[in-house]
XYZ file of N, CA and C in Angstrom:
315
model
N -130.010 132.418 54.316
C -131.414 132.301 53.965
C -132.008 131.013 54.524
N -131.271 129.911 54.390
C -131.780 128.634 54.887
C -131.921 128.654 56.401
N -131.043 129.384 57.086
C -131.121 129.463 58.547
C -132.397 130.177 58.988
N -132.899 131.096 58.181
C -134.133 131.801 58.515
C -135.365 130.933 58.234
N -135.272 130.035 57.278
C -136.417 129.192 56.937
C -136.553 127.994 57.866
N -135.466 127.550 58.473
C -135.507 126.377 59.329
C -136.424 126.556 60.537
N -136.294 127.649 61.328
C -137.229 127.817 62.453
C -138.676 127.997 61.999
N -138.882 128.670 60.879
C -140.248 128.840 60.370
C -140.858 127.495 60.000
N -140.059 126.600 59.454
C -140.540 125.264 59.115
C -140.888 124.453 60.348
N -140.095 124.600 61.407
C -140.384 123.900 62.661
C -141.702 124.397 63.249
N -141.890 125.719 63.272
C -143.129 126.283 63.818
C -144.351 125.860 63.003
N -144.200 125.869 61.681
C -145.316 125.466 60.821
C -145.615 123.977 60.964
N -144.575 123.165 61.065
C -144.779 121.729 61.246
C -145.483 121.409 62.549
N -145.133 122.139 63.601
C -145.811 121.928 64.882
C -147.273 122.366 64.799
N -147.546 123.421 64.055
C -148.934 123.887 63.911
C -149.782 122.888 63.130
N -149.169 122.219 62.166
C -149.911 121.235 61.371
C -150.302 120.030 62.228
N -149.474 119.697 63.226
C -149.722 118.524 64.059
C -150.776 118.737 65.141
N -151.354 119.922 65.233
C -152.393 120.173 66.230
C -153.617 119.329 65.873
N -154.185 118.617 66.859
C -155.355 117.775 66.561
C -156.514 118.593 65.989
N -157.216 117.996 65.056
C -158.323 118.686 64.392
C -159.557 118.710 65.289
N -160.056 119.884 65.537
C -161.343 120.081 66.188
C -161.901 121.408 65.698
N -162.963 121.880 66.314
C -163.622 123.089 65.808
C -162.778 124.344 65.980
N -161.857 124.379 66.928
C -161.046 125.583 67.166
C -159.673 125.532 66.521
N -159.245 124.374 66.023
C -157.877 124.271 65.530
C -157.655 125.098 64.268
N -158.644 125.171 63.396
C -158.471 125.960 62.177
C -158.353 127.444 62.501
N -159.175 127.923 63.416
C -159.078 129.341 63.780
C -157.753 129.640 64.474
N -157.255 128.694 65.277
C -155.964 128.894 65.937
C -154.840 128.964 64.911
N -154.858 128.079 63.928
C -153.810 128.074 62.908
C -153.830 129.372 62.092
N -155.028 129.836 61.728
C -155.124 131.088 60.978
C -154.687 132.280 61.827
N -155.041 132.263 63.095
C -154.620 133.342 63.985
C -153.110 133.337 64.177
N -152.526 132.161 64.285
C -151.075 132.036 64.405
C -150.377 132.560 63.152
N -150.904 132.207 61.989
C -150.339 132.698 60.731
C -150.493 134.210 60.618
N -151.667 134.727 60.953
C -151.901 136.172 60.876
C -150.979 136.932 61.821
N -150.787 136.412 63.030
C -149.896 137.083 63.987
C -148.470 137.103 63.467
N -148.009 135.984 62.923
C -146.645 135.926 62.400
C -146.461 136.897 61.228
N -147.415 136.915 60.308
C -147.306 137.809 59.148
C -147.390 139.277 59.547
N -148.288 139.599 60.463
C -148.420 140.997 60.900
C -147.175 141.474 61.646
N -146.611 140.620 62.485
C -145.392 141.011 63.193
C -144.227 141.175 62.224
N -144.119 140.263 61.244
C -143.045 140.389 60.255
C -143.236 141.656 59.421
N -144.463 141.911 58.965
C -144.734 143.103 58.167
C -144.497 144.371 58.976
N -144.907 144.382 60.243
C -144.677 145.542 61.102
C -143.199 145.806 61.317
N -142.419 144.738 61.528
C -140.971 144.908 61.696
C -140.337 145.419 60.402
N -140.796 144.907 59.260
C -140.257 145.365 57.982
C -140.608 146.840 57.735
N -141.825 147.228 58.062
C -142.219 148.630 57.895
C -141.434 149.545 58.841
N -141.164 149.073 60.066
C -140.318 149.866 60.979
C -138.909 150.008 60.419
N -138.389 148.942 59.818
C -137.068 149.017 59.187
C -137.086 150.007 58.022
N -138.161 149.978 57.225
C -138.289 150.935 56.113
C -138.364 152.368 56.649
N -139.080 152.571 57.749
C -139.179 153.895 58.355
C -137.815 154.366 58.834
N -137.072 153.498 59.500
C -135.735 153.851 59.976
C -134.817 154.174 58.806
N -134.954 153.408 57.721
C -134.120 153.602 56.547
C -134.564 154.795 55.692
N -135.793 155.278 55.886
C -136.321 156.350 55.042
C -135.623 157.683 55.289
N -134.891 157.806 56.380
C -134.165 159.050 56.644
C -132.974 159.230 55.706
N -132.515 158.139 55.117
C -131.392 158.222 54.183
C -131.861 158.803 52.850
N -130.919 159.246 52.073
C -131.252 159.912 50.808
C -131.523 158.956 49.657
N -130.984 157.740 49.709
C -131.179 156.845 48.567
C -132.617 156.341 48.523
N -133.170 156.307 47.319
C -134.564 155.919 47.125
C -134.622 154.690 46.238
N -135.645 153.891 46.427
C -135.894 152.744 45.570
C -137.329 152.818 45.045
N -137.786 151.757 44.429
C -139.120 151.774 43.824
C -140.232 151.944 44.855
N -140.069 151.393 46.033
C -141.116 151.488 47.040
C -141.159 152.832 47.745
N -140.122 153.637 47.584
C -140.090 154.937 48.264
C -141.185 155.871 47.767
N -141.621 155.680 46.528
C -142.702 156.519 46.005
C -144.049 156.146 46.632
N -144.239 154.865 46.929
C -145.494 154.406 47.506
C -145.464 154.529 49.031
N -144.369 154.072 49.639
C -144.235 154.123 51.094
C -143.434 155.364 51.485
N -144.097 156.495 51.425
C -143.436 157.736 51.821
C -143.235 157.753 53.332
N -142.416 158.668 53.800
C -142.130 158.734 55.238
C -143.405 159.014 56.040
N -144.286 159.848 55.509
C -145.535 160.150 56.211
C -146.414 158.897 56.337
N -146.484 158.118 55.265
C -147.275 156.890 55.313
C -146.648 155.875 56.261
N -145.323 155.803 56.255
C -144.644 154.867 57.141
C -144.821 155.243 58.603
N -144.884 156.542 58.892
C -145.097 156.983 60.267
C -146.462 156.539 60.799
N -147.414 156.332 59.896
C -148.740 155.853 60.300
C -148.797 154.326 60.254
N -148.316 153.744 59.157
C -148.458 152.309 58.943
C -147.614 151.462 59.884
N -146.361 151.839 60.098
C -145.450 150.991 60.875
C -145.961 150.738 62.294
N -146.273 151.769 63.076
C -146.765 151.462 64.429
C -148.150 150.817 64.425
N -148.984 151.151 63.437
C -150.323 150.578 63.366
C -150.262 149.070 63.119
N -149.510 148.662 62.106
C -149.403 147.236 61.780
C -148.698 146.486 62.900
N -147.649 147.077 63.476
C -146.957 146.430 64.578
C -147.879 146.279 65.792
N -148.701 147.281 66.065
C -149.654 147.193 67.171
C -150.694 146.125 66.949
N -151.210 146.029 65.729
C -152.191 144.981 65.413
C -151.527 143.605 65.525
N -150.271 143.517 65.125
C -149.539 142.255 65.265
C -149.359 141.849 66.714
N -149.079 142.802 67.580
C -148.939 142.506 69.009
C -150.271 142.052 69.595
N -151.359 142.694 69.190
C -152.688 142.268 69.653
C -152.980 140.844 69.175
N -152.629 140.531 67.932
C -152.830 139.173 67.419
C -151.968 138.172 68.176
N -150.736 138.559 68.525
C -149.858 137.674 69.286
C -150.423 137.399 70.676
N -150.939 138.431 71.319
C -151.558 138.245 72.633
C -152.775 137.332 72.510
N -153.535 137.472 71.438
C -154.694 136.596 71.224
C -154.264 135.148 71.025
N -153.165 134.939 70.316
C -152.651 133.583 70.119
C -152.185 133.002 71.447
N -151.477 133.801 72.229
C -150.959 133.317 73.518
C -152.104 132.945 74.456
N -153.200 133.682 74.404
C -154.331 133.430 75.302
C -155.324 132.406 74.751
N -155.074 131.895 73.549
C -155.976 130.922 72.927
C -155.929 129.597 73.696
N -157.060 128.907 73.807
C -157.079 127.639 74.551
C -156.191 126.537 73.966
N -155.866 126.596 72.687
C -155.009 125.572 72.075
C -153.520 125.871 72.196
N -153.153 126.980 72.795
C -151.734 127.309 72.915
C -150.957 126.278 73.733
N -151.477 125.761 74.855
C -150.713 124.721 75.564
C -150.477 123.465 74.724
N -151.454 123.096 73.899
C -151.284 121.942 73.009
C -150.167 122.227 72.011
N -150.158 123.428 71.442
C -149.126 123.828 70.479
C -147.749 123.824 71.144
N -147.647 124.329 72.362
C -146.368 124.361 73.072
C -145.877 122.938 73.341
N -146.763 122.021 73.727
C -146.366 120.636 73.961
C -145.830 119.991 72.693
N -146.520 120.208 71.566
C -146.062 119.657 70.285
C -144.727 120.281 69.908
N -144.572 121.577 70.113
C -143.327 122.258 69.781
C -142.169 121.748 70.631
N -142.424 121.481 71.897
C -141.375 120.925 72.765
C -140.943 119.533 72.287
N -141.882 118.722 71.843
C -141.534 117.394 71.328
C -140.707 117.496 70.051
N -141.055 118.444 69.185
C -140.321 118.611 67.932
C -138.914 119.113 68.185
N -138.781 120.085 69.081
C -137.471 120.674 69.358
C -136.632 119.752 70.242
N -137.291 118.976 71.070
C -136.574 118.034 71.925
C -136.301 118.574 73.311
N -137.124 119.473 73.798
C -136.944 120.004 75.159
C -137.792 119.276 76.162
């Protein structure tokens, strides 16, 4: 668990160090939204893959296979669009420079 939180902390710490200007807040929110959407899309794809099995849990009643067939690719697609928007954002080179300093590359 700690190994999964360490890279997330590095990424968040680098995002906090971005200089404040009119676009930095929107970049940080877009970065957070892209990360959450990609994580949620991957989790929904995992739920879809796992839904073929017979064992059911509490979420199986809400996230039926039909709903997962719609939600998983939709959320993952929106996450990819958000990621492309983050990559093309003007503050991305600043974020990459800060991230390189933090990681030591």
